[in-house]
Structure formats: C-alpha cells, structure tokens
C-alpha cells in the first residue's frame, strides 16, 4: 500500500471517529435527569393535565378549550404489527383531554397492537441502554386497554378504520394484461380520497410495526397526499414518519417532506441488534384482565416476534431517509440525547421517538385550535418553551 493510500485511510478513520465522538459528547451534555413525559402521563391518569396551559408553556400559543373543539376527528393510524404504547396513548389521551374525537385506523381494521415491552417499566432502549418506559406510561396504556374505561372506546373493533379499503394501484404486469384495471383504480382512488374530508388531521404512530405495516402502504400514501393537498396537519411519530416521507408528490416527484425541516431517529438511536416487530396478535386483549389486573407477563408471552435482517438489525437508516426526503433545501434536526425532538414546520409535525408524541400532540392542537399561527419551523428538544431556531 502506498504512503498516499495509507494517509487517505488514516484520515478517513480519523474523520469517522471524530464525528462519532462529537455526537457522543453532545449526547452526554443533553441527557435529561428524568423522563419528563411521565409527568404528562400522570396528569392524564389523574385528570389534572391542563392541556391549554401546556400548549402555552411549550408552543407559546393560546387555545380556548373551554368548549369542545369544532374540528372533525383526528385520524390516528397505528399498526397491528406493533405500536409503541406511549406513541398512541399519549397522543390520543392528550387529544381526548382537549375535547377532540380520535379515530384509530390500522392496516385491515384490526385492533392496533401495543407492544408488550412498551408497557413494562424499565424496558431498556437497545441503543441508549436506559429505561424508556415509566410506570405512568404503563398505567396510561393499561387504561386504554381496560374494557371498562372510557378511553377503551377507540380500541373497539367496530370503531377502527380499515385502511385495506383504500384504493391501491395495479401492478404493472397486471395492467399490461388488463388495461381496464387502471380505469377501475382511478374510480376507486377518487372515492378513497374522500376519507380525508372526514378528519381535521392525521397522525401516523410509530413502533417497529409501522415499518412492515404502514411504510410501504400505497393506499395510505394516497390518503396522506390528500391531507397534504387539503392543507390539513400531518403528524408522524418515530417509524410512523416513514410512511409520510414515502408519500411522493406526483407532480414534483419529491417526497411531500421535501424542503421542510424534519426529525426522526438519528443514527445514534438505531439498534444494532435485538430489533423486530410482532406478527399479528391473535389473542383477545380483553382476556388478559383478571380480577381488575392485567397479566402483562402472559400478554408478552403471547407475542410472536419477527426479527428480520442479520441478528435483528434494523432494515433502514431513518436519518438517511429523512435527510434525503427533506432534500438540500430542508433541514434534519435530531440532537443526540435530548429529552424531546419534535419539529413543527407549516402543516407537518415530525416526532423522533417514544416520548415525543406528547409535545407533538400539543403542537397539533395549537395548529388546529390556536388563536394565532405557531411559528414555523418550531423546535422542541426539552421540557421547556419551543425554540424558533435549532
């Protein structure tokens, strides 16, 4: 090997290591002392959460929630292959507390499955090696699963929207054999898009199941594009945001996130092993309630997991996907180790991971019901007022 080649490789190794060290040191400075979302979950459990005050504190926007909002329901999309509990329950709980109606949707009208580990306090994050489930988040999830609770209404199968009814384009080979399939698709597509008229906003929840269940769903992509064209808020949490970035504008050919400021997992957040999603949960969730207690051990044992890739490695690099989707005119924001990472940019709200649905929901309500228009872009990276600049 020539001296020049050795120098190039020495510099290459130094550049890679220096950038990793910079991220590690930033994470060390940013790590919060506690999980602030636990307090919000406790407030929802106790009924003491003042959503309007929280919106004022974080978003600096006044909202009047003294009367039920006039907006249509919020559509909350979640996967039957595994949704992280707090990404559904904190969003739905905050919206319900503010007086909004919430309607769940899943791939085929099945009840979205709350991942067992997301309801076990002390569950360790695969990248950060610390707990990402508080007792309050566990208790909030169990309230939603409790068939005797008011919150359980949204989990009843008859109330869940079936996304499989949305029109999906024919495969090219089928079209070449049967050109009339395109006309059938056009007619069905127009009917499908009317679904967006029934809701004031849409949120796609995360969890590992959002990757096999929602990320590549072309029917969902068309529906999200309808929300986009109608100027209605679109929120993505964690892996749920991948369905949004995969939604392409047929005119510009870019992702609808192109040119926007976005957040999701950074490269530091991605697991290097022990990652996967569940197969469809066959058991009746109600059956795990015995004498007023939920048998979480039996529930977790009933889950059947799929670990794709090699040794359970993730199949994607979310940061790379989002940077590409935002393009050179956009911006990627995901400070290592920060308590929250949420970005509001025009009608888009992107949320990094498990606790971020709560400040994301506050931003969503501010968009829908605020007396003023929130600043844009707006960055939330701590349990403190949002910042205008990253």
Short mmCIF file of C-alpha atoms in Angstrom, two decimals:
data_model
loop_
_atom_site.label_atom_id
_atom_site.label_comp_id
_atom_site.label_asym_id
_atom_site.label_seq_id
_atom_site.Cartn_x
_atom_site.Cartn_y
_atom_site.Cartn_z
CA UNK A 1 0.00 0.00 0.00
CA UNK A 2 1.38 3.39 -0.99
CA UNK A 3 2.07 6.09 1.55
CA UNK A 4 -0.65 8.22 -0.05
CA UNK A 5 -3.24 5.44 0.31
CA UNK A 6 -2.27 4.93 3.94
CA UNK A 7 -2.64 8.66 4.59
CA UNK A 8 -6.10 8.66 2.96
CA UNK A 9 -7.25 5.74 5.10
CA UNK A 10 -5.74 7.25 8.25
CA UNK A 11 -7.66 10.44 7.59
CA UNK A 12 -10.83 8.52 6.75
CA UNK A 13 -10.70 6.63 10.06
CA UNK A 14 -9.96 9.83 11.95
CA UNK A 15 -12.93 11.65 10.34
CA UNK A 16 -15.37 8.83 11.13
CA UNK A 17 -14.19 8.53 14.73
CA UNK A 18 -14.16 12.30 15.29
CA UNK A 19 -17.76 12.68 14.15
CA UNK A 20 -18.87 9.79 16.35
CA UNK A 21 -17.05 11.25 19.34
CA UNK A 22 -18.69 14.63 18.69
CA UNK A 23 -22.14 13.00 18.77
CA UNK A 24 -21.31 11.03 21.93
CA UNK A 25 -20.14 14.18 23.71
CA UNK A 26 -23.24 16.09 22.62
CA UNK A 27 -25.41 13.25 23.90
CA UNK A 28 -23.59 13.36 27.25
CA UNK A 29 -24.44 17.07 27.59
CA UNK A 30 -28.06 16.67 26.51
CA UNK A 31 -29.21 13.68 28.57
CA UNK A 32 -32.13 14.70 30.83
CA UNK A 33 -32.23 13.74 34.51
CA UNK A 34 -35.68 12.20 34.16
CA UNK A 35 -38.28 11.25 31.58
CA UNK A 36 -40.48 14.38 31.52
CA UNK A 37 -43.28 12.70 29.62
CA UNK A 38 -44.04 10.64 32.73
CA UNK A 39 -45.49 13.74 34.34
CA UNK A 40 -47.81 14.29 31.39
CA UNK A 41 -48.94 10.65 31.54
CA UNK A 42 -49.63 11.04 35.27
CA UNK A 43 -51.69 14.16 34.56
CA UNK A 44 -53.79 12.25 32.04
CA UNK A 45 -54.31 9.42 34.53
CA UNK A 46 -55.35 11.80 37.30
CA UNK A 47 -57.37 14.07 35.03
CA UNK A 48 -55.28 17.04 36.14
CA UNK A 49 -53.45 17.77 32.89
CA UNK A 50 -54.21 21.32 31.74
CA UNK A 51 -53.72 20.97 28.00
CA UNK A 52 -54.23 24.66 27.25
CA UNK A 53 -51.59 25.65 29.81
CA UNK A 54 -49.18 23.08 28.43
CA UNK A 55 -49.66 24.38 24.90
CA UNK A 56 -48.97 27.90 26.13
CA UNK A 57 -45.89 26.71 28.02
CA UNK A 58 -44.35 24.69 25.18
CA UNK A 59 -45.72 26.25 21.99
CA UNK A 60 -46.49 29.76 23.31
CA UNK A 61 -49.91 29.73 21.66
CA UNK A 62 -53.24 30.40 23.37
CA UNK A 63 -56.06 27.92 22.80
CA UNK A 64 -59.59 28.07 24.12
CA UNK A 65 -60.61 24.60 25.25
CA UNK A 66 -63.47 25.75 27.45
CA UNK A 67 -65.85 24.33 24.85
CA UNK A 68 -65.48 21.22 22.73
CA UNK A 69 -63.42 21.94 19.61
CA UNK A 70 -65.46 22.30 16.43
CA UNK A 71 -62.93 20.42 14.35
CA UNK A 72 -63.61 17.00 12.88
CA UNK A 73 -61.98 13.93 14.49
CA UNK A 74 -58.25 13.27 14.27
CA UNK A 75 -57.32 10.09 12.41
CA UNK A 76 -54.65 8.16 14.32
CA UNK A 77 -53.03 5.41 12.23
CA UNK A 78 -51.36 2.57 14.13
CA UNK A 79 -50.07 -0.87 13.18
CA UNK A 80 -51.36 -4.32 14.05
CA UNK A 81 -47.72 -5.48 13.93
CA UNK A 82 -46.69 -3.45 16.95
CA UNK A 83 -47.25 0.13 18.09
CA UNK A 84 -45.22 1.64 20.94
CA UNK A 85 -47.82 2.23 23.65
CA UNK A 86 -46.99 5.82 24.58
CA UNK A 87 -46.90 6.86 20.92
CA UNK A 88 -50.58 6.02 20.72
CA UNK A 89 -51.88 6.63 24.23
CA UNK A 90 -50.17 9.97 24.96
CA UNK A 91 -51.33 11.41 21.64
CA UNK A 92 -54.85 10.02 21.91
CA UNK A 93 -55.06 10.87 25.63
CA UNK A 94 -53.99 14.48 25.10
CA UNK A 95 -56.42 14.97 22.21
CA UNK A 96 -59.27 13.38 24.16
CA UNK A 97 -58.48 15.54 27.18
CA UNK A 98 -58.66 18.61 24.93
CA UNK A 99 -62.13 17.55 23.76
CA UNK A 100 -61.21 16.12 20.35
CA UNK A 101 -62.60 12.90 18.94
CA UNK A 102 -59.96 10.34 17.97
CA UNK A 103 -60.47 7.57 15.43
CA UNK A 104 -57.96 4.74 15.09
CA UNK A 105 -57.05 3.16 11.77
CA UNK A 106 -54.98 0.06 11.03
CA UNK A 107 -53.87 -1.99 8.04
CA UNK A 108 -57.05 -4.08 7.85
CA UNK A 109 -59.31 -2.79 10.61
CA UNK A 110 -57.64 -4.98 13.23
CA UNK A 111 -57.13 -3.57 16.70
CA UNK A 112 -53.65 -1.93 16.76
CA UNK A 113 -51.30 -3.97 18.91
CA UNK A 114 -49.50 -2.28 21.79
CA UNK A 115 -46.06 -3.84 22.08
CA UNK A 116 -45.53 -5.73 25.34
CA UNK A 117 -42.09 -4.22 26.08
CA UNK A 118 -43.59 -0.73 25.74
CA UNK A 119 -45.76 -1.49 28.79
CA UNK A 120 -43.01 -2.89 31.02
CA UNK A 121 -41.36 -0.21 33.19
CA UNK A 122 -37.62 -0.48 32.99
CA UNK A 123 -37.58 -1.69 29.39
CA UNK A 124 -34.11 -0.77 28.16
CA UNK A 125 -33.63 1.02 24.87
CA UNK A 126 -31.50 -1.03 22.51
CA UNK A 127 -29.22 1.87 21.63
CA UNK A 128 -29.13 4.01 24.77
CA UNK A 129 -29.20 1.22 27.38
CA UNK A 130 -31.55 3.00 29.75
CA UNK A 131 -35.24 2.73 30.61
CA UNK A 132 -37.72 4.14 28.12
CA UNK A 133 -40.93 3.12 29.89
CA UNK A 134 -42.16 4.84 33.05
CA UNK A 135 -44.77 3.44 35.40
CA UNK A 136 -47.07 6.28 34.41
CA UNK A 137 -46.81 5.40 30.72
CA UNK A 138 -47.52 1.76 31.57
CA UNK A 139 -50.58 2.74 33.60
CA UNK A 140 -51.88 5.01 30.85
CA UNK A 141 -51.56 2.18 28.31
CA UNK A 142 -53.45 -0.17 30.63
CA UNK A 143 -56.24 2.38 30.99
CA UNK A 144 -56.69 2.38 27.22
CA UNK A 145 -56.69 -1.43 27.19
CA UNK A 146 -59.17 -1.69 30.07
CA UNK A 147 -62.57 -2.59 28.56
CA UNK A 148 -64.30 -0.71 31.41
CA UNK A 149 -62.58 2.62 30.68
CA UNK A 150 -63.90 5.50 28.59
CA UNK A 151 -60.63 5.55 26.62
CA UNK A 152 -61.15 1.94 25.50
CA UNK A 153 -63.89 3.08 23.11
CA UNK A 154 -61.35 3.89 20.40
CA UNK A 155 -59.98 0.31 20.63
CA UNK A 156 -63.30 -1.33 19.85
CA UNK A 157 -63.02 -3.09 16.53
CA UNK A 158 -66.22 -1.57 15.17
CA UNK A 159 -64.71 1.91 15.59
CA UNK A 160 -61.44 1.23 13.73
CA UNK A 161 -60.97 2.38 10.14
CA UNK A 162 -59.90 -0.34 7.70
CA UNK A 163 -57.07 1.02 5.53
CA UNK A 164 -57.25 -2.01 3.25
CA UNK A 165 -60.35 -0.43 1.71
CA UNK A 166 -58.25 2.38 0.25
CA UNK A 167 -57.53 2.07 -3.47
CA UNK A 168 -54.13 0.70 -4.44
CA UNK A 169 -52.65 0.89 -7.93
CA UNK A 170 -52.39 -2.28 -10.02
CA UNK A 171 -49.00 -3.81 -10.56
CA UNK A 172 -47.50 -3.00 -13.96
CA UNK A 173 -47.69 -6.61 -15.18
CA UNK A 174 -51.36 -6.84 -14.30
CA UNK A 175 -52.04 -3.55 -16.07
CA UNK A 176 -50.25 -4.72 -19.23
CA UNK A 177 -52.53 -7.78 -19.31
CA UNK A 178 -55.68 -5.91 -18.25
CA UNK A 179 -55.50 -2.16 -19.07
CA UNK A 180 -59.02 -1.67 -17.70
CA UNK A 181 -57.55 -2.10 -14.21
CA UNK A 182 -56.26 1.48 -14.42
CA UNK A 183 -59.75 2.85 -15.00
CA UNK A 184 -61.02 0.83 -12.06
CA UNK A 185 -58.21 2.21 -9.91
CA UNK A 186 -58.94 5.81 -10.93
CA UNK A 187 -62.57 5.43 -9.91
CA UNK A 188 -61.74 3.74 -6.61
CA UNK A 189 -58.97 6.25 -5.87
CA UNK A 190 -61.30 9.23 -6.10
CA UNK A 191 -63.67 7.57 -3.64
CA UNK A 192 -60.78 6.71 -1.29
CA UNK A 193 -59.58 10.30 -1.13
CA UNK A 194 -62.94 11.42 0.27
CA UNK A 195 -61.81 9.81 3.54
CA UNK A 196 -59.60 12.86 4.16
CA UNK A 197 -62.70 15.06 4.27
CA UNK A 198 -63.91 13.28 7.41
CA UNK A 199 -60.94 14.32 9.57
CA UNK A 200 -59.23 17.50 10.68
CA UNK A 201 -55.74 15.97 10.80
CA UNK A 202 -53.90 12.69 10.55
CA UNK A 203 -51.20 11.21 12.76
CA UNK A 204 -49.19 8.08 11.96
CA UNK A 205 -47.97 6.43 15.17
CA UNK A 206 -44.66 4.61 15.39
CA UNK A 207 -43.31 1.43 16.83
CA UNK A 208 -41.47 -1.21 14.85
CA UNK A 209 -44.70 -2.49 13.29
CA UNK A 210 -45.07 0.72 11.30
CA UNK A 211 -42.28 -0.48 9.01
CA UNK A 212 -43.90 -3.66 7.63
CA UNK A 213 -47.44 -2.40 8.17
CA UNK A 214 -47.50 1.23 7.08
CA UNK A 215 -44.27 2.44 5.50
CA UNK A 216 -44.93 0.97 2.03
CA UNK A 217 -48.75 1.18 2.02
CA UNK A 218 -49.58 2.93 -1.25
CA UNK A 219 -53.21 3.32 -0.27
CA UNK A 220 -52.13 5.18 2.86
CA UNK A 221 -49.68 7.24 0.77
CA UNK A 222 -52.53 8.45 -1.44
CA UNK A 223 -54.62 9.34 1.61
CA UNK A 224 -51.72 11.26 3.18
CA UNK A 225 -51.25 13.14 -0.08
CA UNK A 226 -54.93 14.10 0.04
CA UNK A 227 -54.43 15.54 3.54
CA UNK A 228 -51.40 17.39 2.18
CA UNK A 229 -53.29 18.86 -0.77
CA UNK A 230 -56.14 19.90 1.53
CA UNK A 231 -53.69 21.74 3.79
CA UNK A 232 -54.56 19.64 6.84
CA UNK A 233 -51.97 18.87 9.55
CA UNK A 234 -49.96 15.68 9.13
CA UNK A 235 -48.04 14.26 12.10
CA UNK A 236 -45.59 11.36 12.12
CA UNK A 237 -44.07 9.70 15.16
CA UNK A 238 -40.92 7.61 15.11
CA UNK A 239 -41.23 4.92 12.40
CA UNK A 240 -44.67 6.24 11.52
CA UNK A 241 -42.97 9.18 9.86
CA UNK A 242 -41.54 6.78 7.28
CA UNK A 243 -44.98 6.47 5.68
CA UNK A 244 -45.06 10.25 5.30
CA UNK A 245 -41.64 10.57 3.71
CA UNK A 246 -42.55 7.75 1.29
CA UNK A 247 -45.54 9.80 0.13
CA UNK A 248 -44.44 11.34 -3.16
CA UNK A 249 -45.94 14.37 -4.88
CA UNK A 250 -46.82 13.05 -8.39
CA UNK A 251 -46.14 16.48 -9.87
CA UNK A 252 -42.78 17.36 -8.30
CA UNK A 253 -41.74 13.69 -7.87
CA UNK A 254 -40.35 14.64 -4.43
CA UNK A 255 -41.44 13.48 -1.00
CA UNK A 256 -44.09 15.77 0.48
CA UNK A 257 -41.45 16.49 3.16
CA UNK A 258 -39.12 18.00 0.55
CA UNK A 259 -37.80 21.39 1.58
CA UNK A 260 -39.10 21.03 5.14
CA UNK A 261 -37.40 20.75 8.50
CA UNK A 262 -37.86 17.26 9.95
CA UNK A 263 -36.81 14.98 12.77
CA UNK A 264 -36.66 11.26 13.42
CA UNK A 265 -34.17 8.80 14.89
CA UNK A 266 -30.59 9.89 14.41
CA UNK A 267 -28.01 7.29 13.50
CA UNK A 268 -27.17 7.02 17.22
CA UNK A 269 -30.71 5.90 18.01
CA UNK A 270 -30.85 2.94 15.68
CA UNK A 271 -30.46 -0.51 17.24
CA UNK A 272 -27.62 -2.73 16.11
CA UNK A 273 -29.33 -5.94 17.27
CA UNK A 274 -32.37 -7.31 19.11
CA UNK A 275 -34.90 -5.48 16.97
CA UNK A 276 -38.09 -6.63 15.28
CA UNK A 277 -41.84 -6.49 15.19
CA UNK A 278 -44.64 -8.81 16.17
CA UNK A 279 -46.79 -10.98 13.99
CA UNK A 280 -50.48 -10.19 14.16
CA UNK A 281 -51.64 -10.68 17.76
CA UNK A 282 -54.20 -13.47 17.73
CA UNK A 283 -55.30 -13.38 21.38
CA UNK A 284 -58.18 -11.27 22.68
CA UNK A 285 -56.52 -8.48 24.65
CA UNK A 286 -59.52 -8.31 27.00
CA UNK A 287 -58.80 -11.88 28.11
CA UNK A 288 -55.63 -10.77 29.93
CA UNK A 289 -57.67 -8.88 32.50
CA UNK A 290 -58.25 -10.96 35.66
CA UNK A 291 -59.88 -9.52 38.76
CA UNK A 292 -59.12 -6.00 37.64
CA UNK A 293 -55.44 -6.69 36.90
CA UNK A 294 -53.73 -7.03 33.53
CA UNK A 295 -51.47 -10.07 33.15
CA UNK A 296 -48.62 -8.39 31.30
CA UNK A 297 -46.39 -11.47 31.54
CA UNK A 298 -48.95 -13.63 29.75
CA UNK A 299 -49.54 -10.85 27.23
CA UNK A 300 -45.83 -10.64 26.40
CA UNK A 301 -45.59 -14.43 26.19
CA UNK A 302 -48.40 -14.47 23.64
CA UNK A 303 -46.47 -12.17 21.30
CA UNK A 304 -44.72 -13.83 18.37
CA UNK A 305 -41.78 -11.81 17.13
CA UNK A 306 -40.16 -11.49 13.72
CA UNK A 307 -36.52 -10.38 13.71
CA UNK A 308 -35.56 -9.55 10.13
CA UNK A 309 -32.10 -8.95 8.81
CA UNK A 310 -28.97 -10.31 10.48
CA UNK A 311 -29.20 -10.70 14.24
CA UNK A 312 -32.25 -8.45 14.41
CA UNK A 313 -30.57 -5.45 12.76
CA UNK A 314 -32.96 -2.75 11.54
CA UNK A 315 -33.59 -2.75 7.81
CA UNK A 316 -33.41 1.00 7.41
CA UNK A 317 -31.45 4.09 8.38
CA UNK A 318 -34.13 6.62 9.33
CA UNK A 319 -31.76 9.60 9.42
CA UNK A 320 -30.55 8.91 5.90
CA UNK A 321 -34.11 8.51 4.63
CA UNK A 322 -35.31 11.74 6.21
CA UNK A 323 -32.28 13.74 5.07
CA UNK A 324 -32.89 12.57 1.51
CA UNK A 325 -36.62 13.30 1.73
CA UNK A 326 -36.05 16.84 3.04
CA UNK A 327 -33.51 17.47 0.30
CA UNK A 328 -30.89 20.23 0.08
CA UNK A 329 -33.45 22.92 0.88
CA UNK A 330 -34.67 21.14 4.01
CA UNK A 331 -33.07 20.54 7.40
CA UNK A 332 -32.65 17.49 9.61
CA UNK A 333 -32.86 18.04 13.38
CA UNK A 334 -32.26 15.35 16.00
CA UNK A 335 -29.99 16.47 18.86
CA UNK A 336 -28.34 13.42 20.46
CA UNK A 337 -29.76 12.53 23.86
CA UNK A 338 -32.22 15.40 24.20
CA UNK A 339 -35.41 14.88 26.21
CA UNK A 340 -37.59 15.53 23.17
CA UNK A 341 -37.15 16.07 19.47
CA UNK A 342 -40.19 17.47 17.69
CA UNK A 343 -40.36 19.81 14.70
CA UNK A 344 -43.41 21.75 13.57
CA UNK A 345 -42.95 23.06 10.04
CA UNK A 346 -46.04 24.55 8.40
CA UNK A 347 -48.61 21.70 8.50
CA UNK A 348 -46.08 18.95 9.25
CA UNK A 349 -45.19 17.70 12.72
CA UNK A 350 -42.43 15.11 12.97
CA UNK A 351 -41.51 13.40 16.22
CA UNK A 352 -38.33 11.46 16.89
CA UNK A 353 -39.28 8.59 19.19
CA UNK A 354 -41.28 7.23 22.13
CA UNK A 355 -41.98 10.30 24.35
CA UNK A 356 -42.34 12.80 21.54
CA UNK A 357 -45.97 12.21 20.70
CA UNK A 358 -46.95 14.32 23.71
CA UNK A 359 -45.31 17.61 22.64
CA UNK A 360 -46.29 16.67 19.09
CA UNK A 361 -49.95 16.50 20.14
CA UNK A 362 -49.64 19.89 21.83
CA UNK A 363 -48.28 21.33 18.58
CA UNK A 364 -51.10 19.66 16.63
CA UNK A 365 -53.78 21.21 18.86
CA UNK A 366 -52.05 24.59 18.52
CA UNK A 367 -52.29 24.24 14.73
CA UNK A 368 -55.95 23.24 14.87
CA UNK A 369 -57.26 25.49 17.60
CA UNK A 370 -54.70 28.20 18.36
CA UNK A 371 -55.70 31.83 18.43
CA UNK A 372 -52.53 32.56 16.43
CA UNK A 373 -50.49 30.59 13.95
CA UNK A 374 -47.45 28.93 15.59
CA UNK A 375 -44.01 29.95 14.42
CA UNK A 376 -42.61 27.75 11.70
CA UNK A 377 -40.32 25.93 11.88
CA UNK A 378 -40.52 25.36 15.62
CA UNK A 379 -38.11 23.11 17.51
CA UNK A 380 -38.90 21.26 20.75
CA UNK A 381 -35.92 19.48 22.29
CA UNK A 382 -36.56 19.85 26.04
CA UNK A 383 -39.40 20.16 28.52
CA UNK A 384 -39.32 23.92 28.03
CA UNK A 385 -40.62 26.51 25.55
CA UNK A 386 -40.01 25.58 21.93
CA UNK A 387 -37.27 27.39 20.05
CA UNK A 388 -37.53 29.27 16.78
CA UNK A 389 -34.04 28.20 15.75
CA UNK A 390 -32.25 24.84 16.14
#
